PDB file of C-alpha atoms (C1' of nucleotides) in Angstrom:
ATOM      1  CA  UNK A   1       9.652  -5.616   0.147  1.00 82.00           C
ATOM      2  CA  UNK A   2       7.510  -7.421   1.548  1.00 91.00           C
ATOM      3  CA  UNK A   3       3.771  -6.502   2.194  1.00 94.00           C
ATOM      4  CA  UNK A   4       3.563  -7.076   5.769  1.00 93.00           C
ATOM      5  CA  UNK A   5       6.319  -4.570   6.227  1.00 94.00           C
ATOM      6  CA  UNK A   6       4.818  -1.962   4.481  1.00 96.00           C
ATOM      7  CA  UNK A   7       3.996   0.823   6.418  1.00 97.00           C
ATOM      8  CA  UNK A   8       0.663   1.325   4.851  1.00 97.00           C
ATOM      9  CA  UNK A   9      -0.581  -1.860   4.680  1.00 97.00           C
ATOM     10  CA  UNK A  10       0.361  -2.640   8.410  1.00 97.00           C
ATOM     11  CA  UNK A  11      -1.738   0.887   9.035  1.00 98.00           C
ATOM     12  CA  UNK A  12      -4.768  -0.198   7.269  1.00 97.00           C
ATOM     13  CA  UNK A  13      -4.898  -3.260   8.681  1.00 97.00           C
ATOM     14  CA  UNK A  14      -4.509  -2.146  11.934  1.00 97.00           C
ATOM     15  CA  UNK A  15      -6.812   0.376  11.809  1.00 98.00           C
ATOM     16  CA  UNK A  16      -9.520  -1.333  10.437  1.00 97.00           C
ATOM     17  CA  UNK A  17      -9.017  -4.531  13.016  1.00 97.00           C
ATOM     18  CA  UNK A  18      -9.286  -1.803  15.924  1.00 97.00           C
ATOM     19  CA  UNK A  19     -12.381   0.046  14.281  1.00 97.00           C
ATOM     20  CA  UNK A  20     -13.711  -3.325  13.790  1.00 95.00           C
ATOM     21  CA  UNK A  21     -14.070  -4.124  17.295  1.00 95.00           C
ATOM     22  CA  UNK A  22     -15.328  -0.816  18.557  1.00 96.00           C
ATOM     23  CA  UNK A  23     -18.198  -0.868  15.643  1.00 95.00           C
ATOM     24  CA  UNK A  24     -19.425  -4.360  16.821  1.00 94.00           C
ATOM     25  CA  UNK A  25     -19.985  -2.616  20.472  1.00 95.00           C
ATOM     26  CA  UNK A  26     -22.554  -0.167  18.921  1.00 94.00           C
ATOM     27  CA  UNK A  27     -24.042  -2.147  16.260  1.00 94.00           C
ATOM     28  CA  UNK A  28     -24.349  -5.281  17.848  1.00 88.00           C
ATOM     29  CA  UNK A  29     -25.952  -2.736  21.612  1.00 82.00           C
ATOM     30  CA  UNK A  30     -28.062  -0.448  19.486  1.00 88.00           C
ATOM     31  CA  UNK A  31     -27.891  -1.376  15.759  1.00 93.00           C
ATOM     32  CA  UNK A  32     -26.095   1.877  15.220  1.00 96.00           C
ATOM     33  CA  UNK A  33     -24.317   2.703  12.032  1.00 96.00           C
ATOM     34  CA  UNK A  34     -20.435   4.039  12.783  1.00 96.00           C
ATOM     35  CA  UNK A  35     -22.384   7.069  11.206  1.00 96.00           C
ATOM     36  CA  UNK A  36     -25.317   7.192  13.417  1.00 97.00           C
ATOM     37  CA  UNK A  37     -22.676   6.713  16.153  1.00 97.00           C
ATOM     38  CA  UNK A  38     -20.487  10.016  15.042  1.00 96.00           C
ATOM     39  CA  UNK A  39     -23.938  11.668  14.850  1.00 97.00           C
ATOM     40  CA  UNK A  40     -25.013  10.535  18.101  1.00 97.00           C
ATOM     41  CA  UNK A  41     -21.639  11.229  19.490  1.00 97.00           C
ATOM     42  CA  UNK A  42     -21.544  14.961  18.260  1.00 97.00           C
ATOM     43  CA  UNK A  43     -25.185  15.445  19.038  1.00 97.00           C
ATOM     44  CA  UNK A  44     -25.096  14.222  22.632  1.00 97.00           C
ATOM     45  CA  UNK A  45     -22.134  16.497  23.533  1.00 96.00           C
ATOM     46  CA  UNK A  46     -23.706  19.816  21.710  1.00 96.00           C
ATOM     47  CA  UNK A  47     -26.869  21.766  22.815  1.00 94.00           C
ATOM     48  CA  UNK A  48     -28.328  21.742  19.042  1.00 96.00           C
ATOM     49  CA  UNK A  49     -26.345  21.664  15.295  1.00 97.00           C
ATOM     50  CA  UNK A  50     -27.286  21.971  12.065  1.00 97.00           C
ATOM     51  CA  UNK A  51     -26.624  19.823   9.213  1.00 95.00           C
ATOM     52  CA  UNK A  52     -23.813  22.293   7.873  1.00 95.00           C
ATOM     53  CA  UNK A  53     -22.349  22.071  11.102  1.00 96.00           C
ATOM     54  CA  UNK A  54     -22.208  18.167  11.424  1.00 96.00           C
ATOM     55  CA  UNK A  55     -21.103  17.840   7.815  1.00 96.00           C
ATOM     56  CA  UNK A  56     -17.956  20.396   8.959  1.00 94.00           C
ATOM     57  CA  UNK A  57     -17.274  18.152  11.985  1.00 94.00           C
ATOM     58  CA  UNK A  58     -17.352  14.862  10.585  1.00 94.00           C
ATOM     59  CA  UNK A  59     -16.085  13.234   7.273  1.00 94.00           C
ATOM     60  CA  UNK A  60     -19.920  12.796   6.241  1.00 96.00           C
ATOM     61  CA  UNK A  61     -21.042  14.599   3.395  1.00 96.00           C
ATOM     62  CA  UNK A  62     -24.861  16.335   3.486  1.00 96.00           C
ATOM     63  CA  UNK A  63     -26.471  13.202   1.883  1.00 97.00           C
ATOM     64  CA  UNK A  64     -24.548  10.851   4.692  1.00 97.00           C
ATOM     65  CA  UNK A  65     -25.654  13.224   7.057  1.00 97.00           C
ATOM     66  CA  UNK A  66     -29.327  13.350   6.048  1.00 97.00           C
ATOM     67  CA  UNK A  67     -29.479   9.594   6.050  1.00 97.00           C
ATOM     68  CA  UNK A  68     -27.739   8.933   9.206  1.00 97.00           C
ATOM     69  CA  UNK A  69     -30.155  11.537  10.856  1.00 97.00           C
ATOM     70  CA  UNK A  70     -33.353  10.118   9.068  1.00 96.00           C
ATOM     71  CA  UNK A  71     -32.377   6.931  11.113  1.00 96.00           C
ATOM     72  CA  UNK A  72     -31.387   8.390  14.124  1.00 97.00           C
ATOM     73  CA  UNK A  73     -35.070  10.377  14.439  1.00 96.00           C
ATOM     74  CA  UNK A  74     -36.516   7.004  13.355  1.00 95.00           C
ATOM     75  CA  UNK A  75     -35.261   5.691  16.383  1.00 95.00           C
ATOM     76  CA  UNK A  76     -36.214   8.266  18.650  1.00 96.00           C
ATOM     77  CA  UNK A  77     -32.433   9.540  19.746  1.00 97.00           C
ATOM     78  CA  UNK A  78     -32.678  13.065  17.861  1.00 97.00           C
ATOM     79  CA  UNK A  79     -35.066  15.277  16.459  1.00 97.00           C
ATOM     80  CA  UNK A  80     -35.288  17.422  13.168  1.00 96.00           C
ATOM     81  CA  UNK A  81     -36.282  20.684  13.317  1.00 97.00           C
ATOM     82  CA  UNK A  82     -36.592  23.382  11.072  1.00 96.00           C
ATOM     83  CA  UNK A  83     -34.487  26.628  11.497  1.00 95.00           C
ATOM     84  CA  UNK A  84     -36.671  29.636  12.067  1.00 94.00           C
ATOM     85  CA  UNK A  85     -34.184  32.058  10.567  1.00 94.00           C
ATOM     86  CA  UNK A  86     -33.824  29.956   7.580  1.00 96.00           C
ATOM     87  CA  UNK A  87     -36.286  27.258   6.735  1.00 96.00           C
ATOM     88  CA  UNK A  88     -33.931  25.386   4.334  1.00 96.00           C
ATOM     89  CA  UNK A  89     -32.005  24.271   7.362  1.00 96.00           C
ATOM     90  CA  UNK A  90     -32.239  21.783   9.883  1.00 97.00           C
ATOM     91  CA  UNK A  91     -31.408  21.707  13.664  1.00 97.00           C
ATOM     92  CA  UNK A  92     -30.781  18.720  15.237  1.00 98.00           C
ATOM     93  CA  UNK A  93     -31.074  18.159  18.781  1.00 97.00           C
ATOM     94  CA  UNK A  94     -30.427  15.029  20.721  1.00 98.00           C
ATOM     95  CA  UNK A  95     -33.428  13.329  22.982  1.00 98.00           C
ATOM     96  CA  UNK A  96     -33.467  12.371  26.452  1.00 98.00           C
ATOM     97  CA  UNK A  97     -33.570   8.832  25.199  1.00 97.00           C
ATOM     98  CA  UNK A  98     -30.852   9.423  22.799  1.00 97.00           C
ATOM     99  CA  UNK A  99     -28.796  11.027  25.775  1.00 97.00           C
ATOM    100  CA  UNK A 100     -29.547   7.958  27.478  1.00 97.00           C
ATOM    101  CA  UNK A 101     -28.406   5.377  24.977  1.00 96.00           C
ATOM    102  CA  UNK A 102     -24.827   7.446  24.117  1.00 97.00           C
ATOM    103  CA  UNK A 103     -24.140   7.338  27.957  1.00 97.00           C
ATOM    104  CA  UNK A 104     -24.427   3.463  28.124  1.00 96.00           C
ATOM    105  CA  UNK A 105     -22.861   2.910  24.844  1.00 96.00           C
ATOM    106  CA  UNK A 106     -19.739   5.484  25.143  1.00 96.00           C
ATOM    107  CA  UNK A 107     -17.936   3.658  28.330  1.00 97.00           C
ATOM    108  CA  UNK A 108     -18.697   0.296  26.570  1.00 96.00           C
ATOM    109  CA  UNK A 109     -16.500   1.522  23.625  1.00 96.00           C
ATOM    110  CA  UNK A 110     -14.513   3.060  25.614  1.00 97.00           C
ATOM    111  CA  UNK A 111     -13.661   0.033  27.374  1.00 96.00           C
ATOM    112  CA  UNK A 112     -13.428  -2.173  24.492  1.00 96.00           C
ATOM    113  CA  UNK A 113     -10.868   0.710  23.033  1.00 97.00           C
ATOM    114  CA  UNK A 114      -9.096   0.558  26.055  1.00 97.00           C
ATOM    115  CA  UNK A 115      -8.971  -3.100  26.139  1.00 96.00           C
ATOM    116  CA  UNK A 116      -6.902  -3.212  23.108  1.00 97.00           C
ATOM    117  CA  UNK A 117      -4.807  -0.073  24.198  1.00 97.00           C
ATOM    118  CA  UNK A 118      -3.809  -1.414  27.612  1.00 97.00           C
ATOM    119  CA  UNK A 119      -2.667  -4.669  26.490  1.00 97.00           C
ATOM    120  CA  UNK A 120       0.476  -2.174  24.760  1.00 98.00           C
ATOM    121  CA  UNK A 121       2.812  -0.708  26.732  1.00 98.00           C
ATOM    122  CA  UNK A 122       2.462   2.892  28.028  1.00 98.00           C
ATOM    123  CA  UNK A 123       5.495   4.209  25.411  1.00 98.00           C
ATOM    124  CA  UNK A 124       3.661   2.142  22.816  1.00 98.00           C
ATOM    125  CA  UNK A 125       0.481   4.335  23.924  1.00 98.00           C
ATOM    126  CA  UNK A 126       2.012   7.716  23.762  1.00 98.00           C
ATOM    127  CA  UNK A 127       4.222   6.912  20.556  1.00 98.00           C
ATOM    128  CA  UNK A 128       0.477   6.060  18.972  1.00 98.00           C
ATOM    129  CA  UNK A 129      -1.448   8.846  20.075  1.00 98.00           C
ATOM    130  CA  UNK A 130       1.658  11.144  18.960  1.00 98.00           C
ATOM    131  CA  UNK A 131       2.064   9.475  15.606  1.00 98.00           C
ATOM    132  CA  UNK A 132      -1.727   9.589  15.048  1.00 98.00           C
ATOM    133  CA  UNK A 133      -2.123  13.188  15.720  1.00 97.00           C
ATOM    134  CA  UNK A 134       0.719  14.084  13.238  1.00 98.00           C
ATOM    135  CA  UNK A 135      -0.892  11.442  10.693  1.00 98.00           C
ATOM    136  CA  UNK A 136      -3.733  13.120  10.659  1.00 97.00           C
ATOM    137  CA  UNK A 137      -2.325  16.552  10.210  1.00 96.00           C
ATOM    138  CA  UNK A 138      -0.205  15.536   7.801  1.00 96.00           C
ATOM    139  CA  UNK A 139      -2.852  13.329   5.744  1.00 95.00           C
ATOM    140  CA  UNK A 140      -5.576  15.942   5.952  1.00 91.00           C
ATOM    141  CA  UNK A 141      -3.396  18.920   4.623  1.00 86.00           C
ATOM    142  CA  UNK A 142      -1.182  17.404   2.484  1.00 80.00           C
TER     143      UNK A 142
ATOM    144  CA  UNK B   1     -15.462  14.398  25.384  1.00 81.00           C
ATOM    145  CA  UNK B   2     -15.328  16.083  21.979  1.00 91.00           C
ATOM    146  CA  UNK B   3     -15.448  13.587  19.128  1.00 94.00           C
ATOM    147  CA  UNK B   4     -12.575  15.321  17.604  1.00 92.00           C
ATOM    148  CA  UNK B   5     -10.375  14.343  20.625  1.00 94.00           C
ATOM    149  CA  UNK B   6     -11.799  10.710  20.890  1.00 96.00           C
ATOM    150  CA  UNK B   7      -8.783   8.521  19.965  1.00 97.00           C
ATOM    151  CA  UNK B   8     -10.729   5.774  17.649  1.00 97.00           C
ATOM    152  CA  UNK B   9     -12.030   8.544  15.758  1.00 97.00           C
ATOM    153  CA  UNK B  10      -8.990  10.060  14.837  1.00 97.00           C
ATOM    154  CA  UNK B  11      -7.370   7.414  13.980  1.00 98.00           C
ATOM    155  CA  UNK B  12     -10.151   6.000  11.952  1.00 97.00           C
ATOM    156  CA  UNK B  13      -9.976   9.681  10.035  1.00 97.00           C
ATOM    157  CA  UNK B  14      -6.026   9.613   9.784  1.00 97.00           C
ATOM    158  CA  UNK B  15      -5.954   5.887   8.237  1.00 98.00           C
ATOM    159  CA  UNK B  16      -8.871   6.953   6.099  1.00 97.00           C
ATOM    160  CA  UNK B  17      -7.498   9.710   4.580  1.00 96.00           C
ATOM    161  CA  UNK B  18      -4.090   8.143   4.213  1.00 97.00           C
ATOM    162  CA  UNK B  19      -5.033   5.064   2.614  1.00 97.00           C
ATOM    163  CA  UNK B  20      -7.325   7.149   0.266  1.00 95.00           C
ATOM    164  CA  UNK B  21      -4.377   9.157  -1.164  1.00 95.00           C
ATOM    165  CA  UNK B  22      -2.672   6.182  -1.911  1.00 96.00           C
ATOM    166  CA  UNK B  23      -5.387   4.171  -3.567  1.00 95.00           C
ATOM    167  CA  UNK B  24      -6.158   6.976  -5.892  1.00 94.00           C
ATOM    168  CA  UNK B  25      -2.930   6.088  -7.169  1.00 95.00           C
ATOM    169  CA  UNK B  26      -3.214   2.859  -8.294  1.00 94.00           C
ATOM    170  CA  UNK B  27      -6.766   3.044  -9.203  1.00 94.00           C
ATOM    171  CA  UNK B  28      -6.036   6.092 -11.276  1.00 89.00           C
ATOM    172  CA  UNK B  29      -2.637   4.447 -12.656  1.00 82.00           C
ATOM    173  CA  UNK B  30      -3.900   1.081 -13.611  1.00 88.00           C
ATOM    174  CA  UNK B  31      -7.582   0.645 -12.095  1.00 94.00           C
ATOM    175  CA  UNK B  32      -6.257  -1.642  -9.396  1.00 96.00           C
ATOM    176  CA  UNK B  33      -9.036  -2.064  -6.460  1.00 96.00           C
ATOM    177  CA  UNK B  34      -7.154  -2.138  -3.088  1.00 96.00           C
ATOM    178  CA  UNK B  35      -7.406  -6.358  -2.865  1.00 97.00           C
ATOM    179  CA  UNK B  36      -5.872  -6.413  -6.535  1.00 97.00           C
ATOM    180  CA  UNK B  37      -2.941  -4.057  -5.244  1.00 97.00           C
ATOM    181  CA  UNK B  38      -2.402  -6.383  -2.495  1.00 97.00           C
ATOM    182  CA  UNK B  39      -2.338  -9.566  -4.110  1.00 97.00           C
ATOM    183  CA  UNK B  40      -0.103  -7.984  -7.073  1.00 97.00           C
ATOM    184  CA  UNK B  41       2.446  -6.747  -4.394  1.00 97.00           C
ATOM    185  CA  UNK B  42       2.837 -10.057  -2.978  1.00 97.00           C
ATOM    186  CA  UNK B  43       3.135 -12.361  -5.837  1.00 97.00           C
ATOM    187  CA  UNK B  44       5.733  -9.859  -7.597  1.00 97.00           C
ATOM    188  CA  UNK B  45       7.839 -10.237  -4.181  1.00 97.00           C
ATOM    189  CA  UNK B  46       7.110 -14.444  -4.414  1.00 96.00           C
ATOM    190  CA  UNK B  47       7.920 -16.947  -6.922  1.00 94.00           C
ATOM    191  CA  UNK B  48       4.744 -18.138  -6.245  1.00 96.00           C
ATOM    192  CA  UNK B  49       1.596 -18.299  -3.979  1.00 97.00           C
ATOM    193  CA  UNK B  50      -1.306 -21.021  -3.896  1.00 97.00           C
ATOM    194  CA  UNK B  51      -5.160 -19.380  -2.797  1.00 95.00           C
ATOM    195  CA  UNK B  52      -4.392 -20.557   0.503  1.00 95.00           C
ATOM    196  CA  UNK B  53      -1.073 -18.680   1.253  1.00 96.00           C
ATOM    197  CA  UNK B  54      -2.714 -15.321  -0.482  1.00 96.00           C
ATOM    198  CA  UNK B  55      -5.457 -15.852   2.280  1.00 96.00           C
ATOM    199  CA  UNK B  56      -3.125 -16.397   4.898  1.00 94.00           C
ATOM    200  CA  UNK B  57      -1.113 -13.479   4.252  1.00 94.00           C
ATOM    201  CA  UNK B  58      -3.941 -11.022   3.873  1.00 94.00           C
ATOM    202  CA  UNK B  59      -6.852 -10.033   5.564  1.00 94.00           C
ATOM    203  CA  UNK B  60      -8.900 -11.662   2.300  1.00 96.00           C
ATOM    204  CA  UNK B  61     -11.375 -14.682   2.699  1.00 96.00           C
ATOM    205  CA  UNK B  62     -11.415 -17.069  -0.154  1.00 96.00           C
ATOM    206  CA  UNK B  63     -14.176 -15.243  -1.767  1.00 97.00           C
ATOM    207  CA  UNK B  64     -12.176 -12.355  -2.161  1.00 98.00           C
ATOM    208  CA  UNK B  65      -8.761 -13.709  -3.401  1.00 97.00           C
ATOM    209  CA  UNK B  66     -10.959 -15.348  -5.645  1.00 97.00           C
ATOM    210  CA  UNK B  67     -12.623 -12.414  -7.526  1.00 97.00           C
ATOM    211  CA  UNK B  68      -9.734 -10.206  -7.072  1.00 97.00           C
ATOM    212  CA  UNK B  69      -7.230 -13.056  -8.771  1.00 97.00           C
ATOM    213  CA  UNK B  70      -9.430 -13.531 -11.500  1.00 97.00           C
ATOM    214  CA  UNK B  71      -9.434  -9.882 -12.590  1.00 97.00           C
ATOM    215  CA  UNK B  72      -5.363  -9.659 -12.285  1.00 97.00           C
ATOM    216  CA  UNK B  73      -5.495 -12.490 -14.828  1.00 97.00           C
ATOM    217  CA  UNK B  74      -8.336 -10.690 -16.750  1.00 95.00           C
ATOM    218  CA  UNK B  75      -5.682  -7.966 -16.899  1.00 96.00           C
ATOM    219  CA  UNK B  76      -2.739 -10.389 -17.793  1.00 96.00           C
ATOM    220  CA  UNK B  77      -0.887  -9.192 -14.662  1.00 97.00           C
ATOM    221  CA  UNK B  78      -1.249 -12.851 -12.994  1.00 97.00           C
ATOM    222  CA  UNK B  79      -1.517 -16.700 -13.905  1.00 97.00           C
ATOM    223  CA  UNK B  80      -3.759 -19.103 -12.197  1.00 96.00           C
ATOM    224  CA  UNK B  81      -2.601 -22.438 -12.594  1.00 97.00           C
ATOM    225  CA  UNK B  82      -4.120 -25.898 -11.445  1.00 96.00           C
ATOM    226  CA  UNK B  83      -1.751 -27.519  -8.655  1.00 96.00           C
ATOM    227  CA  UNK B  84      -0.236 -30.846 -10.267  1.00 94.00           C
ATOM    228  CA  UNK B  85      -0.008 -32.309  -6.596  1.00 94.00           C
ATOM    229  CA  UNK B  86      -3.895 -31.492  -5.544  1.00 96.00           C
ATOM    230  CA  UNK B  87      -6.024 -30.305  -8.593  1.00 96.00           C
ATOM    231  CA  UNK B  88      -8.769 -28.399  -6.377  1.00 96.00           C
ATOM    232  CA  UNK B  89      -5.371 -26.189  -5.343  1.00 96.00           C
ATOM    233  CA  UNK B  90      -4.903 -22.847  -7.884  1.00 97.00           C
ATOM    234  CA  UNK B  91      -0.882 -21.585  -7.942  1.00 97.00           C
ATOM    235  CA  UNK B  92      -0.464 -18.132  -8.854  1.00 98.00           C
ATOM    236  CA  UNK B  93       2.374 -16.759 -10.323  1.00 97.00           C
ATOM    237  CA  UNK B  94       3.393 -13.006 -11.615  1.00 98.00           C
ATOM    238  CA  UNK B  95       3.423 -12.613 -15.126  1.00 98.00           C
ATOM    239  CA  UNK B  96       6.227 -10.346 -16.348  1.00 98.00           C
ATOM    240  CA  UNK B  97       3.659  -7.661 -17.589  1.00 97.00           C
ATOM    241  CA  UNK B  98       2.908  -7.660 -13.858  1.00 97.00           C
ATOM    242  CA  UNK B  99       5.875  -6.994 -12.511  1.00 98.00           C
ATOM    243  CA  UNK B 100       6.275  -4.250 -14.846  1.00 97.00           C
ATOM    244  CA  UNK B 101       3.278  -2.796 -13.602  1.00 96.00           C
ATOM    245  CA  UNK B 102       4.384  -3.798  -9.810  1.00 97.00           C
ATOM    246  CA  UNK B 103       8.165  -2.143 -10.739  1.00 97.00           C
ATOM    247  CA  UNK B 104       6.325   1.231 -11.721  1.00 96.00           C
ATOM    248  CA  UNK B 105       3.489   1.457  -9.330  1.00 96.00           C
ATOM    249  CA  UNK B 106       5.410   0.545  -6.119  1.00 97.00           C
ATOM    250  CA  UNK B 107       7.448   3.801  -6.439  1.00 97.00           C
ATOM    251  CA  UNK B 108       5.031   5.838  -6.853  1.00 96.00           C
ATOM    252  CA  UNK B 109       2.751   4.763  -4.068  1.00 96.00           C
ATOM    253  CA  UNK B 110       5.904   4.856  -2.045  1.00 97.00           C
ATOM    254  CA  UNK B 111       6.703   8.386  -3.501  1.00 97.00           C
ATOM    255  CA  UNK B 112       2.789   9.262  -2.023  1.00 96.00           C
ATOM    256  CA  UNK B 113       2.972   7.878   1.319  1.00 97.00           C
ATOM    257  CA  UNK B 114       6.694   9.434   1.693  1.00 97.00           C
ATOM    258  CA  UNK B 115       4.970  12.887   0.658  1.00 96.00           C
ATOM    259  CA  UNK B 116       2.680  12.518   3.780  1.00 97.00           C
ATOM    260  CA  UNK B 117       4.919  11.112   5.805  1.00 97.00           C
ATOM    261  CA  UNK B 118       8.123  13.652   4.921  1.00 97.00           C
ATOM    262  CA  UNK B 119       5.791  16.721   5.921  1.00 97.00           C
ATOM    263  CA  UNK B 120       5.811  15.302   9.881  1.00 98.00           C
ATOM    264  CA  UNK B 121       9.076  15.814  11.818  1.00 98.00           C
ATOM    265  CA  UNK B 122      11.439  12.486  12.120  1.00 98.00           C
ATOM    266  CA  UNK B 123       9.974  12.110  15.927  1.00 98.00           C
ATOM    267  CA  UNK B 124       6.769  11.685  14.944  1.00 98.00           C
ATOM    268  CA  UNK B 125       7.392   9.294  12.165  1.00 98.00           C
ATOM    269  CA  UNK B 126       9.118   7.013  14.623  1.00 98.00           C
ATOM    270  CA  UNK B 127       6.152   7.244  16.862  1.00 98.00           C
ATOM    271  CA  UNK B 128       3.834   6.639  14.456  1.00 98.00           C
ATOM    272  CA  UNK B 129       5.850   3.918  13.069  1.00 98.00           C
ATOM    273  CA  UNK B 130       6.275   2.065  16.829  1.00 98.00           C
ATOM    274  CA  UNK B 131       2.441   3.018  17.726  1.00 98.00           C
ATOM    275  CA  UNK B 132       1.073   1.222  14.547  1.00 98.00           C
ATOM    276  CA  UNK B 133       3.623  -1.970  14.907  1.00 98.00           C
ATOM    277  CA  UNK B 134       2.311  -1.875  18.656  1.00 98.00           C
ATOM    278  CA  UNK B 135      -1.441  -1.590  17.760  1.00 98.00           C
ATOM    279  CA  UNK B 136      -1.578  -3.885  14.940  1.00 97.00           C
ATOM    280  CA  UNK B 137      -0.201  -6.383  17.528  1.00 96.00           C
ATOM    281  CA  UNK B 138      -2.893  -5.328  20.117  1.00 97.00           C
ATOM    282  CA  UNK B 139      -6.408  -5.239  17.724  1.00 96.00           C
ATOM    283  CA  UNK B 140      -5.188  -8.315  15.990  1.00 91.00           C
ATOM    284  CA  UNK B 141      -4.568 -10.647  19.120  1.00 86.00           C
ATOM    285  CA  UNK B 142      -6.994  -8.903  21.705  1.00 79.00           C
TER     286      UNK B 142
ATOM    287  C1'  DT C   1     -29.240  32.267  -9.693  1.00 74.65           C
ATOM    288  C1'  DA C   2     -27.719  29.318  -5.364  1.00 74.65           C
ATOM    289  C1'  DT C   3     -28.204  27.037  -1.435  1.00 74.65           C
ATOM    290  C1'  DT C   4     -30.012  23.167   1.826  1.00 74.65           C
ATOM    291  C1'  DG C   5     -31.639  18.721   2.487  1.00 74.65           C
ATOM    292  C1'  DT C   6     -33.557  14.887   0.212  1.00 74.65           C
ATOM    293  C1'  DT C   7     -34.079  11.453  -2.908  1.00 74.65           C
ATOM    294  C1'  DA C   8     -32.453   8.568  -6.986  1.00 74.65           C
ATOM    295  C1'  DT C   9     -28.789   5.689  -9.055  1.00 74.65           C
ATOM    296  C1'  DA C  10     -24.642   3.021  -9.815  1.00 74.65           C
ATOM    297  C1'  DC C  11     -21.249   1.108  -8.354  1.00 74.65           C
ATOM    298  C1'  DT C  12     -17.983  -0.940  -4.776  1.00 74.65           C
ATOM    299  C1'  DC C  13     -17.488  -3.492  -0.366  1.00 74.65           C
ATOM    300  C1'  DT C  14     -18.744  -6.980   2.868  1.00 74.65           C
ATOM    301  C1'  DA C  15     -21.131 -11.459   4.512  1.00 74.65           C
ATOM    302  C1'  DT C  16     -23.088 -15.413   4.062  1.00 74.65           C
ATOM    303  C1'  DA C  17     -24.419 -19.361   2.097  1.00 74.65           C
ATOM    304  C1'  DA C  18     -24.833 -22.646  -2.028  1.00 74.65           C
ATOM    305  C1'  DC C  19     -22.579 -25.047  -5.646  1.00 74.65           C
ATOM    306  C1'  DT C  20     -18.377 -27.890  -8.450  1.00 74.65           C
ATOM    307  C1'  DA C  21     -14.660 -30.446  -8.155  1.00 74.65           C
ATOM    308  C1'  DT C  22     -11.580 -32.946  -6.156  1.00 74.65           C
ATOM    309  C1'  DA C  23      -9.611 -35.407  -2.124  1.00 74.65           C
TER     310       DA C  23
ATOM    311  C1'  DT D   1     -17.161 -36.699   3.907  1.00 74.65           C
ATOM    312  C1'  DA D   2     -13.964 -32.820   3.689  1.00 74.65           C
ATOM    313  C1'  DT D   3     -11.677 -29.345   1.531  1.00 74.65           C
ATOM    314  C1'  DA D   4     -10.446 -25.482  -2.317  1.00 74.65           C
ATOM    315  C1'  DG D   5     -12.240 -22.341  -5.348  1.00 74.65           C
ATOM    316  C1'  DT D   6     -15.922 -20.435  -7.505  1.00 74.65           C
ATOM    317  C1'  DT D   7     -20.602 -18.855  -8.187  1.00 74.65           C
ATOM    318  C1'  DA D   8     -24.874 -15.907  -6.158  1.00 74.65           C
ATOM    319  C1'  DT D   9     -27.030 -13.054  -3.320  1.00 74.65           C
ATOM    320  C1'  DA D  10     -28.392  -9.511  -0.108  1.00 74.65           C
ATOM    321  C1'  DG D  11     -26.732  -5.831   2.751  1.00 74.65           C
ATOM    322  C1'  DA D  12     -23.980  -1.909   3.631  1.00 74.65           C
ATOM    323  C1'  DG D  13     -21.416   1.967   2.475  1.00 74.65           C
ATOM    324  C1'  DT D  14     -19.787   5.740  -1.200  1.00 74.65           C
ATOM    325  C1'  DA D  15     -20.463   8.829  -5.055  1.00 74.65           C
ATOM    326  C1'  DT D  16     -22.474  11.567  -8.044  1.00 74.65           C
ATOM    327  C1'  DA D  17     -26.619  13.577  -9.821  1.00 74.65           C
ATOM    328  C1'  DA D  18     -31.132  15.162  -9.898  1.00 74.65           C
ATOM    329  C1'  DC D  19     -34.865  17.200  -7.389  1.00 74.65           C
ATOM    330  C1'  DA D  20     -38.074  20.592  -4.579  1.00 74.65           C
ATOM    331  C1'  DA D  21     -38.450  24.209  -1.139  1.00 74.65           C
ATOM    332  C1'  DT D  22     -36.078  28.260   0.286  1.00 74.65           C
ATOM    333  C1'  DA D  23     -33.514  32.240  -0.275  1.00 74.65           C
TER     334       DA D  23
END
DNA sequence: TATTGTTATACTCTATAACTATA
DNA sequence: TATAGTTATAGAGTATAACAATA
């Protein structure tokens, strides 16, 4: 058994290399961390979301959401209102500037991802998509 | 576009969840970091390797190799000799105890990985393996 | 008393630069 | 002078606990 034929190792290296190339785009362009990018992604595609909903829809816990949301607020990309129904809860909205940055950034991130994926054959891409979908289920449910 | 249908996000979440479950095994059992586990893996399967070879066969740089190797040495799992040809170079060997721990640990890590992979269909597993192989090439060469 | 969000703390990882010893 | 390995430092990411405000 060699390390580079050990499946878990190959998965980790492939995934990290892929992720790294995308991170470069939103970090270089707008100085967003991956957590900030994920929250902006969710908020740009929803009318409004609470902290609770953000933790449920990401792998982030409440501390990570709180900190990433603060930074996005500082940058003027989202707003953090206090809920009228329950004053403990925050309700987040994406600002017009947040939408603008997201709309600029998403195509660049997608282009970078497609640049890598398009160097693969259509069959390999289909296999990857199918395999990742199955793995996601297996690794988060098992 | 929703976050949970965005391929890069699904890949990252799946890969991290999978990796996390394996990390638990070698961290809980022997207190090894992922870097230490990878070096031990390489050294247990080779007669001897230099630092240079270790950096070439992993994603680790010389600083990471140096630190992980020191820790493995402290634990008595490897030895770090000075090369006779070039006294700047270190030559690493796996100790009998290192081999013993690796032989104990590898089946446990593999069982944990197989536990997840076996919950997938054979077709999904084949697709995952094929897709990851292609992605590894695409993400590290593109 | 329990929950939400925040702050505090410590620990690990990562990246880079500076240092040493050898060549 | 260049290279291998080490040490130092700062920054980012992760995990946990404690806290204030609200329910």
